[in-house]
Amino acid sequence: NLIQLSLYDCGLSSLAGIELHPTNDDDGMTLFPKLEQLDIGRNPKLTNDSLPDSFHTQFPSLLELWCDDCSFGPTIPNTLLQMHHVHVVRMTMNKLEGQLEQGIGIKYWNHIRVLAMDGNKLDSVGKGIGRLEYLEKLHLRQNKLRLLPEGVPSADNTSLTMLCLSSNLLTSLPKSILDVADTLTELYVNGNQLQTLPEGLAQKCTWLQKFNVAHNNIDKEELLPKDFVMRFGLPDVVSGQCTKDDACVVRLEGNPMAERRRKAYLEEEKAKAKALEMERAAAEMEVDSDDD
């Protein structure tokens, strides 16, 4: 009757042997028939070779799989992909490389709601991600992504509310991001190499509440789409935040354009302070002269 099992930070190096449970295919016996959540995170010795090929057969009801801070890679173990009913998969800070499994959204994990692959070395994703109709949150921070293909996200991602792409190598965003305008509330693209943003993003994504574009390469105000400036305004000269729309927090600090505005403002304030100081000094000298 076990529903949750945590093996977090247990010093595991192998889960081999679990497949030796006396399973009888005729009566459907499995080791954990009702388990819904499994956490094997922070076991850095766990690799793809640590899992038996039939690992998934012991968890027919699993909904949440947590594998953060392990050493799975360079691809996702096939037996984990066979967990067809999962709603949440977390594999942050592992050793995944290259393209994220193309079959996700096509033949694997079709019911997933939260997919977290932060802190790996992924350089691309397959278009299958754009087919995940139940996907609510997609975390791909701290990878090596240079672009997202058109169609990721897509109109089929009818449940997507959060898209986290921070700390990658993105130089642009796909126009198809507008296809999730009716659901997207949080968009994080800070720490990339973006030079501009898609036209219409600010206008159509009316439900946005958090929009982080900090520390990119937006060099001039003219590179910001007109709909962006109309809705959010230009960044504050000190904080770098756009505050025109009270319903959405927009961050632009760390972009060349915002930093120039900040530097110019600080230099102007410094000059004003110096001029004021000189005026006060002159006034004091005049008073002293009158006293004499």
mmCIF file with all atom_site columns, N, CA and C in Angstrom, residues 119-174:
data_model
loop_
_atom_site.group_PDB
_atom_site.id
_atom_site.type_symbol
_atom_site.label_atom_id
_atom_site.label_alt_id
_atom_site.label_comp_id
_atom_site.label_asym_id
_atom_site.label_entity_id
_atom_site.label_seq_id
_atom_site.pdbx_PDB_ins_code
_atom_site.Cartn_x
_atom_site.Cartn_y
_atom_site.Cartn_z
_atom_site.occupancy
_atom_site.B_iso_or_equiv
_atom_site.pdbx_formal_charge
_atom_site.auth_seq_id
_atom_site.auth_comp_id
_atom_site.auth_asym_id
_atom_site.auth_atom_id
_atom_site.pdbx_PDB_model_num
ATOM 1   N N  . GLY A 1 119 ? 20.268 22.435 -15.315 1.00 0.00 ? 119 GLY A N  1
ATOM 2   C CA . GLY A 1 119 ? 21.608 22.084 -14.871 1.00 0.00 ? 119 GLY A CA 1
ATOM 3   C C  . GLY A 1 119 ? 22.229 20.887 -15.549 1.00 0.00 ? 119 GLY A C  1
ATOM 4   N N  . ASN A 1 120 ? 21.899 20.669 -16.816 1.00 0.00 ? 120 ASN A N  1
ATOM 5   C CA . ASN A 1 120 ? 22.542 19.610 -17.590 1.00 0.00 ? 120 ASN A CA 1
ATOM 6   C C  . ASN A 1 120 ? 23.365 20.260 -18.709 1.00 0.00 ? 120 ASN A C  1
ATOM 7   N N  . LYS A 1 121 ? 23.632 19.522 -19.772 1.00 0.00 ? 121 LYS A N  1
ATOM 8   C CA . LYS A 1 121 ? 24.381 20.068 -20.904 1.00 0.00 ? 121 LYS A CA 1
ATOM 9   C C  . LYS A 1 121 ? 23.610 19.850 -22.201 1.00 0.00 ? 121 LYS A C  1
ATOM 10  N N  . LEU A 1 122 ? 22.319 20.060 -22.126 1.00 0.00 ? 122 LEU A N  1
ATOM 11  C CA . LEU A 1 122 ? 21.461 19.892 -23.296 1.00 0.00 ? 122 LEU A CA 1
ATOM 12  C C  . LEU A 1 122 ? 21.653 21.061 -24.252 1.00 0.00 ? 122 LEU A C  1
ATOM 13  N N  . ASP A 1 123 ? 21.788 20.757 -25.552 1.00 0.00 ? 123 ASP A N  1
ATOM 14  C CA . ASP A 1 123 ? 21.962 21.841 -26.524 1.00 0.00 ? 123 ASP A CA 1
ATOM 15  C C  . ASP A 1 123 ? 20.770 21.991 -27.466 1.00 0.00 ? 123 ASP A C  1
ATOM 16  N N  . SER A 1 124 ? 19.787 21.094 -27.369 1.00 0.00 ? 124 SER A N  1
ATOM 17  C CA . SER A 1 124 ? 18.596 21.204 -28.212 1.00 0.00 ? 124 SER A CA 1
ATOM 18  C C  . SER A 1 124 ? 17.482 20.338 -27.638 1.00 0.00 ? 124 SER A C  1
ATOM 19  N N  . VAL A 1 125 ? 16.265 20.609 -28.092 1.00 0.00 ? 125 VAL A N  1
ATOM 20  C CA . VAL A 1 125 ? 15.111 19.809 -27.686 1.00 0.00 ? 125 VAL A CA 1
ATOM 21  C C  . VAL A 1 125 ? 14.333 19.412 -28.929 1.00 0.00 ? 125 VAL A C  1
ATOM 22  N N  . GLY A 1 126 ? 13.642 18.301 -28.842 1.00 0.00 ? 126 GLY A N  1
ATOM 23  C CA . GLY A 1 126 ? 12.842 17.826 -29.961 1.00 0.00 ? 126 GLY A CA 1
ATOM 24  C C  . GLY A 1 126 ? 11.482 18.503 -30.007 1.00 0.00 ? 126 GLY A C  1
ATOM 25  N N  . LYS A 1 127 ? 10.829 18.459 -31.161 1.00 0.00 ? 127 LYS A N  1
ATOM 26  C CA . LYS A 1 127 ? 9.529  19.102 -31.322 1.00 0.00 ? 127 LYS A CA 1
ATOM 27  C C  . LYS A 1 127 ? 8.416  18.394 -30.573 1.00 0.00 ? 127 LYS A C  1
ATOM 28  N N  . GLY A 1 128 ? 8.708  17.194 -30.068 1.00 0.00 ? 128 GLY A N  1
ATOM 29  C CA . GLY A 1 128 ? 7.697  16.475 -29.295 1.00 0.00 ? 128 GLY A CA 1
ATOM 30  C C  . GLY A 1 128 ? 7.242  17.235 -28.066 1.00 0.00 ? 128 GLY A C  1
ATOM 31  N N  . ILE A 1 129 ? 8.120  18.094 -27.529 1.00 0.00 ? 129 ILE A N  1
ATOM 32  C CA . ILE A 1 129 ? 7.749  18.905 -26.366 1.00 0.00 ? 129 ILE A CA 1
ATOM 33  C C  . ILE A 1 129 ? 6.520  19.756 -26.693 1.00 0.00 ? 129 ILE A C  1
ATOM 34  N N  . GLY A 1 130 ? 6.432  20.185 -27.940 1.00 0.00 ? 130 GLY A N  1
ATOM 35  C CA . GLY A 1 130 ? 5.308  21.018 -28.355 1.00 0.00 ? 130 GLY A CA 1
ATOM 36  C C  . GLY A 1 130 ? 3.998  20.268 -28.466 1.00 0.00 ? 130 GLY A C  1
ATOM 37  N N  . ARG A 1 131 ? 4.014  18.965 -28.254 1.00 0.00 ? 131 ARG A N  1
ATOM 38  C CA . ARG A 1 131 ? 2.784  18.174 -28.328 1.00 0.00 ? 131 ARG A CA 1
ATOM 39  C C  . ARG A 1 131 ? 2.198  17.852 -26.959 1.00 0.00 ? 131 ARG A C  1
ATOM 40  N N  . LEU A 1 132 ? 2.875  18.248 -25.912 1.00 0.00 ? 132 LEU A N  1
ATOM 41  C CA . LEU A 1 132 ? 2.455  17.879 -24.558 1.00 0.00 ? 132 LEU A CA 1
ATOM 42  C C  . LEU A 1 132 ? 1.305  18.769 -24.102 1.00 0.00 ? 132 LEU A C  1
ATOM 43  N N  . GLU A 1 133 ? 0.105  18.293 -24.273 1.00 0.00 ? 133 GLU A N  1
ATOM 44  C CA . GLU A 1 133 ? -1.073 19.115 -23.990 1.00 0.00 ? 133 GLU A CA 1
ATOM 45  C C  . GLU A 1 133 ? -1.299 19.349 -22.501 1.00 0.00 ? 133 GLU A C  1
ATOM 46  N N  . TYR A 1 134 ? -0.731 18.493 -21.634 1.00 0.00 ? 134 TYR A N  1
ATOM 47  C CA . TYR A 1 134 ? -0.936 18.657 -20.204 1.00 0.00 ? 134 TYR A CA 1
ATOM 48  C C  . TYR A 1 134 ? 0.230  19.381 -19.520 1.00 0.00 ? 134 TYR A C  1
ATOM 49  N N  . LEU A 1 135 ? 1.277  19.680 -20.276 1.00 0.00 ? 135 LEU A N  1
ATOM 50  C CA . LEU A 1 135 ? 2.461  20.305 -19.702 1.00 0.00 ? 135 LEU A CA 1
ATOM 51  C C  . LEU A 1 135 ? 2.133  21.680 -19.132 1.00 0.00 ? 135 LEU A C  1
ATOM 52  N N  . GLU A 1 136 ? 2.444  21.874 -17.848 1.00 0.00 ? 136 GLU A N  1
ATOM 53  C CA . GLU A 1 136 ? 2.193  23.146 -17.175 1.00 0.00 ? 136 GLU A CA 1
ATOM 54  C C  . GLU A 1 136 ? 3.474  23.932 -16.948 1.00 0.00 ? 136 GLU A C  1
ATOM 55  N N  . LYS A 1 137 ? 4.553  23.236 -16.606 1.00 0.00 ? 137 LYS A N  1
ATOM 56  C CA . LYS A 1 137 ? 5.810  23.912 -16.297 1.00 0.00 ? 137 LYS A CA 1
ATOM 57  C C  . LYS A 1 137 ? 6.965  23.184 -16.979 1.00 0.00 ? 137 LYS A C  1
ATOM 58  N N  . LEU A 1 138 ? 7.772  23.965 -17.714 1.00 0.00 ? 138 LEU A N  1
ATOM 59  C CA . LEU A 1 138 ? 8.937  23.416 -18.398 1.00 0.00 ? 138 LEU A CA 1
ATOM 60  C C  . LEU A 1 138 ? 10.175 24.156 -17.907 1.00 0.00 ? 138 LEU A C  1
ATOM 61  N N  . HIS A 1 139 ? 11.081 23.414 -17.265 1.00 0.00 ? 139 HIS A N  1
ATOM 62  C CA . HIS A 1 139 ? 12.305 23.984 -16.707 1.00 0.00 ? 139 HIS A CA 1
ATOM 63  C C  . HIS A 1 139 ? 13.516 23.470 -17.488 1.00 0.00 ? 139 HIS A C  1
ATOM 64  N N  . LEU A 1 140 ? 14.190 24.380 -18.173 1.00 0.00 ? 140 LEU A N  1
ATOM 65  C CA . LEU A 1 140 ? 15.392 24.018 -18.944 1.00 0.00 ? 140 LEU A CA 1
ATOM 66  C C  . LEU A 1 140 ? 16.542 24.975 -18.634 1.00 0.00 ? 140 LEU A C  1
ATOM 67  N N  . ARG A 1 141 ? 16.595 25.467 -17.425 1.00 0.00 ? 141 ARG A N  1
ATOM 68  C CA . ARG A 1 141 ? 17.626 26.432 -17.033 1.00 0.00 ? 141 ARG A CA 1
ATOM 69  C C  . ARG A 1 141 ? 19.009 25.793 -16.990 1.00 0.00 ? 141 ARG A C  1
ATOM 70  N N  . GLN A 1 142 ? 20.018 26.631 -17.163 1.00 0.00 ? 142 GLN A N  1
ATOM 71  C CA . GLN A 1 142 ? 21.421 26.233 -17.008 1.00 0.00 ? 142 GLN A CA 1
ATOM 72  C C  . GLN A 1 142 ? 21.779 25.027 -17.882 1.00 0.00 ? 142 GLN A C  1
ATOM 73  N N  . ASN A 1 143 ? 21.444 25.140 -19.154 1.00 0.00 ? 143 ASN A N  1
ATOM 74  C CA . ASN A 1 143 ? 21.878 24.166 -20.140 1.00 0.00 ? 143 ASN A CA 1
ATOM 75  C C  . ASN A 1 143 ? 22.711 24.886 -21.202 1.00 0.00 ? 143 ASN A C  1
ATOM 76  N N  . LYS A 1 144 ? 22.780 24.348 -22.399 1.00 0.00 ? 144 LYS A N  1
ATOM 77  C CA . LYS A 1 144 ? 23.549 24.963 -23.480 1.00 0.00 ? 144 LYS A CA 1
ATOM 78  C C  . LYS A 1 144 ? 22.686 25.181 -24.717 1.00 0.00 ? 144 LYS A C  1
ATOM 79  N N  . LEU A 1 145 ? 21.433 25.479 -24.500 1.00 0.00 ? 145 LEU A N  1
ATOM 80  C CA . LEU A 1 145 ? 20.494 25.664 -25.602 1.00 0.00 ? 145 LEU A CA 1
ATOM 81  C C  . LEU A 1 145 ? 20.824 26.925 -26.391 1.00 0.00 ? 145 LEU A C  1
ATOM 82  N N  . ARG A 1 146 ? 20.939 26.786 -27.705 1.00 0.00 ? 146 ARG A N  1
ATOM 83  C CA . ARG A 1 146 ? 21.180 27.932 -28.578 1.00 0.00 ? 146 ARG A CA 1
ATOM 84  C C  . ARG A 1 146 ? 19.894 28.408 -29.242 1.00 0.00 ? 146 ARG A C  1
ATOM 85  N N  . LEU A 1 147 ? 18.926 27.525 -29.330 1.00 0.00 ? 147 LEU A N  1
ATOM 86  C CA . LEU A 1 147 ? 17.631 27.912 -29.900 1.00 0.00 ? 147 LEU A CA 1
ATOM 87  C C  . LEU A 1 147 ? 16.588 26.891 -29.508 1.00 0.00 ? 147 LEU A C  1
ATOM 88  N N  . LEU A 1 148 ? 15.336 27.324 -29.611 1.00 0.00 ? 148 LEU A N  1
ATOM 89  C CA . LEU A 1 148 ? 14.205 26.415 -29.513 1.00 0.00 ? 148 LEU A CA 1
ATOM 90  C C  . LEU A 1 148 ? 13.606 26.304 -30.906 1.00 0.00 ? 148 LEU A C  1
ATOM 91  N N  . PRO A 1 149 ? 13.288 25.096 -31.351 1.00 0.00 ? 149 PRO A N  1
ATOM 92  C CA . PRO A 1 149 ? 12.703 24.973 -32.695 1.00 0.00 ? 149 PRO A CA 1
ATOM 93  C C  . PRO A 1 149 ? 11.322 25.590 -32.739 1.00 0.00 ? 149 PRO A C  1
ATOM 94  N N  . GLU A 1 150 ? 10.924 26.089 -33.897 1.00 0.00 ? 150 GLU A N  1
ATOM 95  C CA . GLU A 1 150 ? 9.555  26.571 -34.054 1.00 0.00 ? 150 GLU A CA 1
ATOM 96  C C  . GLU A 1 150 ? 8.608  25.415 -33.730 1.00 0.00 ? 150 GLU A C  1
ATOM 97  N N  . GLY A 1 151 ? 7.627  25.698 -32.922 1.00 0.00 ? 151 GLY A N  1
ATOM 98  C CA . GLY A 1 151 ? 6.723  24.642 -32.478 1.00 0.00 ? 151 GLY A CA 1
ATOM 99  C C  . GLY A 1 151 ? 6.990  24.211 -31.050 1.00 0.00 ? 151 GLY A C  1
ATOM 100 N N  . VAL A 1 152 ? 7.995  24.801 -30.427 1.00 0.00 ? 152 VAL A N  1
ATOM 101 C CA . VAL A 1 152 ? 8.278  24.569 -29.006 1.00 0.00 ? 152 VAL A CA 1
ATOM 102 C C  . VAL A 1 152 ? 8.419  25.927 -28.335 1.00 0.00 ? 152 VAL A C  1
ATOM 103 N N  . PRO A 1 153 ? 7.396  26.359 -27.610 1.00 0.00 ? 153 PRO A N  1
ATOM 104 C CA . PRO A 1 153 ? 6.100  25.706 -27.408 1.00 0.00 ? 153 PRO A CA 1
ATOM 105 C C  . PRO A 1 153 ? 5.189  25.882 -28.623 1.00 0.00 ? 153 PRO A C  1
ATOM 106 N N  . SER A 1 154 ? 4.001  25.256 -28.530 1.00 0.00 ? 154 SER A N  1
ATOM 107 C CA . SER A 1 154 ? 3.052  25.343 -29.638 1.00 0.00 ? 154 SER A CA 1
ATOM 108 C C  . SER A 1 154 ? 1.637  25.469 -29.097 1.00 0.00 ? 154 SER A C  1
ATOM 109 N N  . ALA A 1 155 ? 0.696  25.602 -30.006 1.00 0.00 ? 155 ALA A N  1
ATOM 110 C CA . ALA A 1 155 ? -0.710 25.724 -29.623 1.00 0.00 ? 155 ALA A CA 1
ATOM 111 C C  . ALA A 1 155 ? -1.228 24.463 -28.945 1.00 0.00 ? 155 ALA A C  1
ATOM 112 N N  . ASP A 1 156 ? -0.508 23.346 -29.117 1.00 0.00 ? 156 ASP A N  1
ATOM 113 C CA . ASP A 1 156 ? -0.915 22.103 -28.460 1.00 0.00 ? 156 ASP A CA 1
ATOM 114 C C  . ASP A 1 156 ? -0.589 22.109 -26.974 1.00 0.00 ? 156 ASP A C  1
ATOM 115 N N  . ASN A 1 157 ? 0.301  22.991 -26.553 1.00 0.00 ? 157 ASN A N  1
ATOM 116 C CA . ASN A 1 157 ? 0.641  23.104 -25.126 1.00 0.00 ? 157 ASN A CA 1
ATOM 117 C C  . ASN A 1 157 ? -0.409 23.970 -24.429 1.00 0.00 ? 157 ASN A C  1
ATOM 118 N N  . THR A 1 158 ? -1.619 23.455 -24.378 1.00 0.00 ? 158 THR A N  1
ATOM 119 C CA . THR A 1 158 ? -2.761 24.250 -23.925 1.00 0.00 ? 158 THR A CA 1
ATOM 120 C C  . THR A 1 158 ? -2.787 24.497 -22.421 1.00 0.00 ? 158 THR A C  1
ATOM 121 N N  . SER A 1 159 ? -1.854 23.890 -21.675 1.00 0.00 ? 159 SER A N  1
ATOM 122 C CA . SER A 1 159 ? -1.841 24.056 -20.219 1.00 0.00 ? 159 SER A CA 1
ATOM 123 C C  . SER A 1 159 ? -0.608 24.786 -19.714 1.00 0.00 ? 159 SER A C  1
ATOM 124 N N  . LEU A 1 160 ? 0.287  25.191 -20.624 1.00 0.00 ? 160 LEU A N  1
ATOM 125 C CA . LEU A 1 160 ? 1.578  25.742 -20.223 1.00 0.00 ? 160 LEU A CA 1
ATOM 126 C C  . LEU A 1 160 ? 1.432  27.106 -19.551 1.00 0.00 ? 160 LEU A C  1
ATOM 127 N N  . THR A 1 161 ? 1.903  27.193 -18.300 1.00 0.00 ? 161 THR A N  1
ATOM 128 C CA . THR A 1 161 ? 1.867  28.450 -17.563 1.00 0.00 ? 161 THR A CA 1
ATOM 129 C C  . THR A 1 161 ? 3.255  29.000 -17.275 1.00 0.00 ? 161 THR A C  1
ATOM 130 N N  . MET A 1 162 ? 4.251  28.129 -17.201 1.00 0.00 ? 162 MET A N  1
ATOM 131 C CA . MET A 1 162 ? 5.603  28.574 -16.845 1.00 0.00 ? 162 MET A CA 1
ATOM 132 C C  . MET A 1 162 ? 6.630  27.991 -17.808 1.00 0.00 ? 162 MET A C  1
ATOM 133 N N  . LEU A 1 163 ? 7.491  28.884 -18.340 1.00 0.00 ? 163 LEU A N  1
ATOM 134 C CA . LEU A 1 163 ? 8.567  28.477 -19.238 1.00 0.00 ? 163 LEU A CA 1
ATOM 135 C C  . LEU A 1 163 ? 9.866  29.082 -18.712 1.00 0.00 ? 163 LEU A C  1
ATOM 136 N N  . CYS A 1 164 ? 10.787 28.227 -18.286 1.00 0.00 ? 164 CYS A N  1
ATOM 137 C CA . CYS A 1 164 ? 12.041 28.671 -17.676 1.00 0.00 ? 164 CYS A CA 1
ATOM 138 C C  . CYS A 1 164 ? 13.219 28.294 -18.575 1.00 0.00 ? 164 CYS A C  1
ATOM 139 N N  . LEU A 1 165 ? 13.833 29.302 -19.191 1.00 0.00 ? 165 LEU A N  1
ATOM 140 C CA . LEU A 1 165 ? 14.938 29.084 -20.123 1.00 0.00 ? 165 LEU A CA 1
ATOM 141 C C  . LEU A 1 165 ? 16.181 29.860 -19.705 1.00 0.00 ? 165 LEU A C  1
ATOM 142 N N  . SER A 1 166 ? 16.273 30.246 -18.466 1.00 0.00 ? 166 SER A N  1
ATOM 143 C CA . SER A 1 166 ? 17.372 31.078 -17.982 1.00 0.00 ? 166 SER A CA 1
ATOM 144 C C  . SER A 1 166 ? 18.724 30.395 -18.135 1.00 0.00 ? 166 SER A C  1
ATOM 145 N N  . SER A 1 167 ? 19.751 31.226 -18.283 1.00 0.00 ? 167 SER A N  1
ATOM 146 C CA . SER A 1 167 ? 21.145 30.758 -18.278 1.00 0.00 ? 167 SER A CA 1
ATOM 147 C C  . SER A 1 167 ? 21.416 29.708 -19.347 1.00 0.00 ? 167 SER A C  1
ATOM 148 N N  . ASN A 1 168 ? 21.060 30.053 -20.574 1.00 0.00 ? 168 ASN A N  1
ATOM 149 C CA . ASN A 1 168 ? 21.406 29.252 -21.739 1.00 0.00 ? 168 ASN A CA 1
ATOM 150 C C  . ASN A 1 168 ? 22.188 30.128 -22.716 1.00 0.00 ? 168 ASN A C  1
ATOM 151 N N  . LEU A 1 169 ? 22.143 29.780 -24.002 1.00 0.00 ? 169 LEU A N  1
ATOM 152 C CA . LEU A 1 169 ? 22.871 30.525 -25.026 1.00 0.00 ? 169 LEU A CA 1
ATOM 153 C C  . LEU A 1 169 ? 21.928 31.021 -26.116 1.00 0.00 ? 169 LEU A C  1
ATOM 154 N N  . LEU A 1 170 ? 20.678 31.228 -25.764 1.00 0.00 ? 170 LEU A N  1
ATOM 155 C CA . LEU A 1 170 ? 19.660 31.605 -26.739 1.00 0.00 ? 170 LEU A CA 1
ATOM 156 C C  . LEU A 1 170 ? 19.923 32.988 -27.317 1.00 0.00 ? 170 LEU A C  1
ATOM 157 N N  . THR A 1 171 ? 19.844 33.099 -28.642 1.00 0.00 ? 171 THR A N  1
ATOM 158 C CA . THR A 1 171 ? 19.987 34.396 -29.304 1.00 0.00 ? 171 THR A CA 1
ATOM 159 C C  . THR A 1 171 ? 18.635 34.927 -29.786 1.00 0.00 ? 171 THR A C  1
ATOM 160 N N  . SER A 1 172 ? 17.623 34.071 -29.765 1.00 0.00 ? 172 SER A N  1
ATOM 161 C CA . SER A 1 172 ? 16.277 34.483 -30.174 1.00 0.00 ? 172 SER A CA 1
ATOM 162 C C  . SER A 1 172 ? 15.268 33.519 -29.575 1.00 0.00 ? 172 SER A C  1
ATOM 163 N N  . LEU A 1 173 ? 13.994 33.928 -29.626 1.00 0.00 ? 173 LEU A N  1
ATOM 164 C CA . LEU A 1 173 ? 12.901 33.078 -29.176 1.00 0.00 ? 173 LEU A CA 1
ATOM 165 C C  . LEU A 1 173 ? 12.021 32.733 -30.369 1.00 0.00 ? 173 LEU A C  1
ATOM 166 N N  . PRO A 1 174 ? 11.469 31.525 -30.404 1.00 0.00 ? 174 PRO A N  1
ATOM 167 C CA . PRO A 1 174 ? 10.622 31.155 -31.545 1.00 0.00 ? 174 PRO A CA 1
ATOM 168 C C  . PRO A 1 174 ? 9.326  31.959 -31.559 1.00 0.00 ? 174 PRO A C  1
#
